[in-house]
GROMACS .gro file of C-alpha atoms in nm:
model
  290
    1MET     CA    1   5.557  -2.675  -0.351
    2LYS     CA    2   5.532  -2.889  -0.664
    3LYS     CA    3   5.406  -3.185  -0.459
    4TRP     CA    4   5.138  -2.965  -0.306
    5ALA     CA    5   5.044  -2.847  -0.655
    6TYR     CA    6   4.982  -3.204  -0.767
    7ALA     CA    7   4.778  -3.261  -0.449
    8LEU     CA    8   4.565  -2.958  -0.540
    9ILE     CA    9   4.502  -3.101  -0.888
   10VAL     CA   10   4.394  -3.431  -0.732
   11MET     CA   11   4.165  -3.237  -0.498
   12ALA     CA   12   4.012  -3.044  -0.790
   13ALA     CA   13   3.955  -3.362  -0.995
   14THR     CA   14   3.795  -3.534  -0.696
   15LEU     CA   15   3.562  -3.240  -0.629
   16TRP     CA   16   3.459  -3.234  -0.995
   17GLY     CA   17   3.412  -3.611  -0.989
   18ILE     CA   18   3.152  -3.598  -0.708
   19ILE     CA   19   2.930  -3.347  -0.895
   20SER     CA   20   2.670  -3.619  -0.957
   21ILE     CA   21   2.590  -3.634  -0.584
   22PHE     CA   22   2.470  -3.274  -0.588
   23VAL     CA   23   2.307  -3.294  -0.932
   24LYS     CA   24   2.102  -3.603  -0.851
   25GLY     CA   25   2.025  -3.470  -0.503
   26LEU     CA   26   1.874  -3.151  -0.648
   27ALA     CA   27   1.693  -3.346  -0.919
   28GLU     CA   28   1.517  -3.552  -0.651
   29TYR     CA   29   1.359  -3.231  -0.522
   30GLY     CA   30   1.210  -3.161  -0.862
   31PHE     CA   31   1.458  -2.915  -1.011
   32THR     CA   32   1.495  -2.931  -1.389
   33THR     CA   33   1.833  -2.958  -1.560
   34LEU     CA   34   1.828  -2.587  -1.650
   35GLN     CA   35   1.746  -2.496  -1.290
   36ILE     CA   36   2.031  -2.709  -1.156
   37VAL     CA   37   2.273  -2.536  -1.394
   38ALA     CA   38   2.134  -2.200  -1.280
   39ILE     CA   39   2.184  -2.288  -0.913
   40ARG     CA   40   2.547  -2.374  -0.981
   41VAL     CA   41   2.644  -2.069  -1.185
   42VAL     CA   42   2.434  -1.807  -1.003
   43LEU     CA   43   2.549  -1.901  -0.654
   44SER     CA   44   2.908  -1.933  -0.774
   45ALA     CA   45   2.893  -1.592  -0.944
   46ILE     CA   46   2.757  -1.429  -0.626
   47ILE     CA   47   3.020  -1.585  -0.399
   48LEU     CA   48   3.311  -1.511  -0.634
   49THR     CA   49   3.206  -1.151  -0.701
   50PHE     CA   50   3.156  -1.081  -0.330
   51TYR     CA   51   3.492  -1.238  -0.242
   52PHE     CA   52   3.695  -1.046  -0.499
   53ALA     CA   53   3.509  -0.720  -0.429
   54ILE     CA   54   3.653  -0.743  -0.078
   55LYS     CA   55   3.993  -0.892  -0.161
   56ASP     CA   56   4.094  -0.707  -0.480
   57ARG     CA   57   3.847  -0.498  -0.679
   58GLN     CA   58   4.103  -0.455  -0.956
   59LEU     CA   59   4.031  -0.813  -1.058
   60LEU     CA   60   3.672  -0.713  -1.138
   61LYS     CA   61   3.766  -0.445  -1.392
   62ILE     CA   62   3.720  -0.538  -1.757
   63GLU     CA   63   3.674  -0.353  -2.085
   64PRO     CA   64   3.314  -0.364  -2.219
   65ALA     CA   65   3.450  -0.460  -2.562
   66HIS     CA   66   3.597  -0.778  -2.410
   67GLY     CA   67   3.255  -0.901  -2.302
   68LYS     CA   68   3.250  -1.116  -2.616
   69TYR     CA   69   3.518  -1.340  -2.465
   70PHE     CA   70   3.305  -1.405  -2.157
   71ILE     CA   71   2.999  -1.469  -2.369
   72GLY     CA   72   3.213  -1.750  -2.511
   73THR     CA   73   3.349  -1.885  -2.181
   74GLY     CA   74   3.034  -1.828  -1.977
   75ILE     CA   75   2.739  -1.887  -2.208
   76LEU     CA   76   2.862  -2.090  -2.504
   77SER     CA   77   3.089  -2.303  -2.285
   78ILE     CA   78   3.002  -2.323  -1.913
   79ALA     CA   79   2.624  -2.284  -1.938
   80PHE     CA   80   2.596  -2.506  -2.245
   81PHE     CA   81   2.830  -2.784  -2.133
   82ASN     CA   82   2.675  -2.800  -1.784
   83TRP     CA   83   2.328  -2.840  -1.932
   84CYS     CA   84   2.451  -3.110  -2.170
   85TYR     CA   85   2.651  -3.286  -1.895
   86PHE     CA   86   2.365  -3.297  -1.645
   87THR     CA   87   2.125  -3.408  -1.918
   88ALA     CA   88   2.364  -3.690  -2.012
   89MET     CA   89   2.376  -3.799  -1.646
   90ARG     CA   90   1.997  -3.825  -1.646
   91GLU     CA   91   1.971  -4.001  -1.982
   92THR     CA   92   2.266  -4.241  -1.944
   93SER     CA   93   2.471  -4.281  -1.625
   94VAL     CA   94   2.724  -4.086  -1.423
   95ALA     CA   95   3.015  -4.288  -1.561
   96VAL     CA   96   2.909  -4.264  -1.926
   97ALA     CA   97   2.836  -3.890  -1.897
   98ALA     CA   98   3.177  -3.829  -1.739
   99ILE     CA   99   3.368  -4.016  -2.007
  100LEU     CA  100   3.175  -3.843  -2.289
  101LEU     CA  101   3.265  -3.511  -2.124
  102TYR     CA  102   3.628  -3.615  -2.161
  103THR     CA  103   3.600  -3.615  -2.538
  104ALA     CA  104   3.676  -3.244  -2.491
  105PRO     CA  105   4.052  -3.279  -2.565
  106ALA     CA  106   3.965  -3.439  -2.900
  107PHE     CA  107   3.739  -3.144  -2.983
  108VAL     CA  108   4.015  -2.905  -2.870
  109LEU     CA  109   4.253  -3.064  -3.120
  110LEU     CA  110   4.005  -3.019  -3.403
  111LEU     CA  111   3.915  -2.662  -3.305
  112ALA     CA  112   4.281  -2.569  -3.264
  113ARG     CA  113   4.344  -2.697  -3.615
  114LEU     CA  114   4.054  -2.497  -3.760
  115LEU     CA  115   4.097  -2.174  -3.562
  116PHE     CA  116   4.468  -2.152  -3.483
  117GLY     CA  117   4.621  -2.363  -3.757
  118GLU     CA  118   4.783  -2.606  -3.512
  119ARG     CA  119   4.926  -2.910  -3.688
  120LEU     CA  120   4.757  -3.249  -3.653
  121THR     CA  121   5.047  -3.485  -3.592
  122THR     CA  122   5.034  -3.862  -3.625
  123GLY     CA  123   5.014  -3.888  -3.246
  124LYS     CA  124   4.718  -3.649  -3.230
  125ILE     CA  125   4.532  -3.834  -3.506
  126ALA     CA  126   4.595  -4.164  -3.327
  127ALA     CA  127   4.456  -4.011  -3.004
  128LEU     CA  128   4.142  -3.899  -3.189
  129VAL     CA  129   4.089  -4.250  -3.327
  130VAL     CA  130   4.140  -4.409  -2.984
  131THR     CA  131   3.898  -4.158  -2.827
  132PHE     CA  132   3.632  -4.239  -3.087
  133PHE     CA  133   3.681  -4.614  -3.043
  134GLY     CA  134   3.674  -4.587  -2.663
  135CYS     CA  135   3.355  -4.380  -2.668
  136ALA     CA  136   3.194  -4.630  -2.905
  137LEU     CA  137   3.263  -4.902  -2.647
  138VAL     CA  138   3.134  -4.691  -2.357
  139VAL     CA  139   2.804  -4.599  -2.524
  140GLY     CA  140   2.746  -4.952  -2.656
  141ILE     CA  141   2.782  -4.896  -3.031
  142LEU     CA  142   3.065  -5.152  -3.018
  143PRO     CA  143   3.100  -5.446  -3.011
  144SER     CA  144   2.725  -5.480  -3.081
  145PRO     CA  145   2.494  -5.185  -3.157
  146GLN     CA  146   2.192  -5.367  -3.011
  147GLY     CA  147   2.265  -5.241  -2.658
  148ALA     CA  148   2.351  -4.885  -2.758
  149MET     CA  149   2.219  -4.599  -2.547
  150PRO     CA  150   1.948  -4.355  -2.663
  151LEU     CA  151   2.064  -4.106  -2.924
  152TYR     CA  152   1.961  -3.812  -2.704
  153GLY     CA  153   2.193  -3.928  -2.425
  154LEU     CA  154   2.481  -3.975  -2.668
  155VAL     CA  155   2.434  -3.633  -2.830
  156SER     CA  156   2.407  -3.467  -2.488
  157GLY     CA  157   2.730  -3.628  -2.371
  158LEU     CA  158   2.918  -3.529  -2.685
  159GLY     CA  159   2.767  -3.180  -2.656
  160ALA     CA  160   2.915  -3.159  -2.307
  161GLY     CA  161   3.257  -3.248  -2.445
  162PHE     CA  162   3.225  -2.991  -2.723
  163GLY     CA  163   3.108  -2.717  -2.484
  164TYR     CA  164   3.389  -2.797  -2.244
  165ALA     CA  165   3.637  -2.770  -2.532
  166LEU     CA  166   3.505  -2.424  -2.621
  167TYR     CA  167   3.630  -2.296  -2.285
  168SER     CA  168   3.990  -2.362  -2.393
  169VAL     CA  169   3.930  -2.167  -2.714
  170PHE     CA  170   3.758  -1.859  -2.569
  171SER     CA  171   3.970  -1.843  -2.253
  172LYS     CA  172   4.281  -1.838  -2.472
  173PHE     CA  173   4.165  -1.500  -2.604
  174ALA     CA  174   4.050  -1.369  -2.265
  175LEU     CA  175   4.376  -1.464  -2.091
  176ARG     CA  176   4.565  -1.231  -2.324
  177HIS     CA  177   4.406  -0.942  -2.134
  178TYR     CA  178   4.312  -1.072  -1.788
  179SER     CA  179   4.427  -1.303  -1.510
  180ALA     CA  180   4.284  -1.653  -1.472
  181LEU     CA  181   4.090  -1.537  -1.164
  182THR     CA  182   3.921  -1.253  -1.354
  183VAL     CA  183   3.832  -1.488  -1.637
  184THR     CA  184   3.681  -1.735  -1.387
  185VAL     CA  185   3.471  -1.468  -1.214
  186TYR     CA  186   3.324  -1.323  -1.531
  187THR     CA  187   3.271  -1.663  -1.685
  188PHE     CA  188   3.025  -1.743  -1.407
  189VAL     CA  189   2.877  -1.391  -1.404
  190PHE     CA  190   2.791  -1.411  -1.775
  191ALA     CA  191   2.664  -1.768  -1.741
  192ALA     CA  192   2.444  -1.663  -1.448
  193ALA     CA  193   2.305  -1.363  -1.637
  194VAL     CA  194   2.164  -1.600  -1.901
  195MET     CA  195   2.075  -1.905  -1.693
  196LEU     CA  196   1.878  -1.722  -1.422
  197PRO     CA  197   1.603  -1.591  -1.655
  198ALA     CA  198   1.618  -1.894  -1.886
  199SER     CA  199   1.574  -2.152  -1.609
  200GLY     CA  200   1.261  -2.014  -1.445
  201LEU     CA  201   1.429  -2.070  -1.110
  202TRP     CA  202   1.211  -1.806  -0.942
  203GLU     CA  203   0.906  -2.021  -1.011
  204VAL     CA  204   1.032  -2.279  -0.760
  205ARG     CA  205   1.196  -2.032  -0.521
  206THR     CA  206   1.017  -2.182  -0.219
  207LEU     CA  207   1.209  -2.507  -0.275
  208LEU     CA  208   1.538  -2.322  -0.245
  209PHE     CA  209   1.482  -2.268   0.127
  210HIS     CA  210   1.449  -2.635   0.219
  211TRP     CA  211   1.754  -2.729   0.425
  212PRO     CA  212   1.857  -3.030   0.212
  213VAL     CA  213   1.835  -2.812  -0.101
  214VAL     CA  214   2.041  -2.540   0.071
  215ALA     CA  215   2.304  -2.801   0.163
  216TYR     CA  216   2.316  -2.947  -0.189
  217SER     CA  217   2.334  -2.599  -0.347
  218ILE     CA  218   2.614  -2.472  -0.122
  219GLY     CA  219   2.810  -2.795  -0.159
  220PHE     CA  220   2.765  -2.786  -0.536
  221SER     CA  221   2.881  -2.425  -0.566
  222LEU     CA  222   3.141  -2.405  -0.291
  223PHE     CA  223   3.312  -2.742  -0.325
  224SER     CA  224   3.255  -2.880  -0.676
  225THR     CA  225   3.280  -2.539  -0.843
  226ILE     CA  226   3.465  -2.259  -0.661
  227LEU     CA  227   3.707  -2.462  -0.451
  228ALA     CA  228   3.775  -2.702  -0.740
  229TYR     CA  229   3.852  -2.419  -0.985
  230LEU     CA  230   4.067  -2.234  -0.731
  231CYS     CA  231   4.268  -2.548  -0.653
  232TYR     CA  232   4.328  -2.606  -1.022
  233THR     CA  233   4.414  -2.241  -1.091
  234VAL     CA  234   4.660  -2.214  -0.801
  235ALA     CA  235   4.829  -2.539  -0.903
  236LEU     CA  236   4.885  -2.409  -1.257
  237ALA     CA  237   5.123  -2.149  -1.114
  238TYR     CA  238   5.363  -2.428  -1.014
  239ILE     CA  239   5.326  -2.707  -1.272
  240GLU     CA  240   5.279  -2.723  -1.649
  241THR     CA  241   4.929  -2.713  -1.793
  242GLY     CA  242   4.979  -3.044  -1.974
  243ARG     CA  243   5.083  -3.227  -1.658
  244ALA     CA  244   4.793  -3.074  -1.465
  245ALA     CA  245   4.547  -3.190  -1.730
  246ILE     CA  246   4.689  -3.543  -1.715
  247VAL     CA  247   4.642  -3.561  -1.338
  248ALA     CA  248   4.290  -3.419  -1.377
  249THR     CA  249   4.189  -3.731  -1.574
  250LEU     CA  250   4.127  -3.871  -1.227
  251GLU     CA  251   3.786  -3.699  -1.255
  252PRO     CA  252   3.605  -3.962  -1.469
  253ILE     CA  253   3.752  -4.235  -1.249
  254VAL     CA  254   3.608  -4.066  -0.939
  255ALA     CA  255   3.277  -4.009  -1.120
  256THR     CA  256   3.259  -4.376  -1.219
  257THR     CA  257   3.331  -4.482  -0.862
  258VAL     CA  258   3.061  -4.249  -0.729
  259GLY     CA  259   2.811  -4.387  -0.981
  260ILE     CA  260   2.882  -4.745  -0.873
  261MET     CA  261   2.896  -4.681  -0.496
  262PHE     CA  262   2.612  -4.430  -0.453
  263PHE     CA  263   2.375  -4.498  -0.741
  264GLY     CA  264   2.419  -4.869  -0.804
  265GLU     CA  265   2.538  -4.825  -1.162
  266GLN     CA  266   2.703  -5.116  -1.338
  267LEU     CA  267   2.952  -5.127  -1.624
  268ASN     CA  268   3.034  -5.422  -1.844
  269ASN     CA  269   3.387  -5.517  -1.944
  270TRP     CA  270   3.359  -5.346  -2.283
  271GLN     CA  271   3.259  -5.019  -2.119
  272LEU     CA  272   3.547  -5.042  -1.873
  273LEU     CA  273   3.784  -5.098  -2.165
  274GLY     CA  274   3.636  -4.794  -2.339
  275ILE     CA  275   3.692  -4.577  -2.029
  276ILE     CA  276   4.055  -4.688  -2.013
  277LEU     CA  277   4.105  -4.609  -2.383
  278VAL     CA  278   3.955  -4.259  -2.356
  279ILE     CA  279   4.163  -4.173  -2.049
  280ALA     CA  280   4.474  -4.306  -2.224
  281ALA     CA  281   4.394  -4.091  -2.528
  282VAL     CA  282   4.349  -3.781  -2.308
  283VAL     CA  283   4.685  -3.843  -2.141
  284SER     CA  284   4.846  -3.891  -2.483
  285VAL     CA  285   4.696  -3.566  -2.616
  286GLN     CA  286   4.813  -3.363  -2.316
  287ARG     CA  287   5.166  -3.507  -2.336
  288ASN     CA  288   5.172  -3.428  -2.707
  289ARG     CA  289   5.057  -3.068  -2.647
  290GLU     CA  290   5.310  -3.022  -2.369
   0.00000   0.00000   0.00000
């Protein structure tokens, strides 16, 4: 079963890596970044809630006092990092946005130090330095700052990484009381509760019934969200979290490939080196944590 577990992680990383196809497809129909985030989390929340209401209603029971954990995972993490990530895709490129998202492990190290008192070893510090250097190459600050990307794109990408890191922090508290499936369901429910009114999605509701938009929305929610998360969650029952996270670094590679093949994006040699350095740092961090 362990081989199948690794296959599931590869599947999850691939499905996450093709997110840009759905994001850019919806953007072409005039949806704003907030509306695209809303489509993802609202549809996912509806499908997940309906599924578990039929399969096992016990998974939907939570204590009201624990809502604070899902405010963290759903609103401060999922809603925020999705908005930042999709904004970074628009302002930079799919490949650059994906690699900035993968600064998350570096933020996790820093947050774990501040909140949980985890020790920063020499290996962890080295990984942080390599991550910073790799990102500097990807965004163009190095070797020459003349070709650097707009500040807004850079901040959005780093915001995505920070928001993604927050999920590890808040879910750590939530998982003390609930299963991973319950945490996933309520993460999207809480994110949807905020994003639906904030996005103004109802103002463009007529667009939602166009068949291409329906196809993009269902693919976005069903494949790159629900199926991806379920694959990853099931696999975690059979392999260590650290190993799973290492395999999941396939995601930015897939995202880069999609950007080049579907959207005609180009990367110079320095950017490619930066991507390799960031992925190497992520692998190093996960091995260290394991």
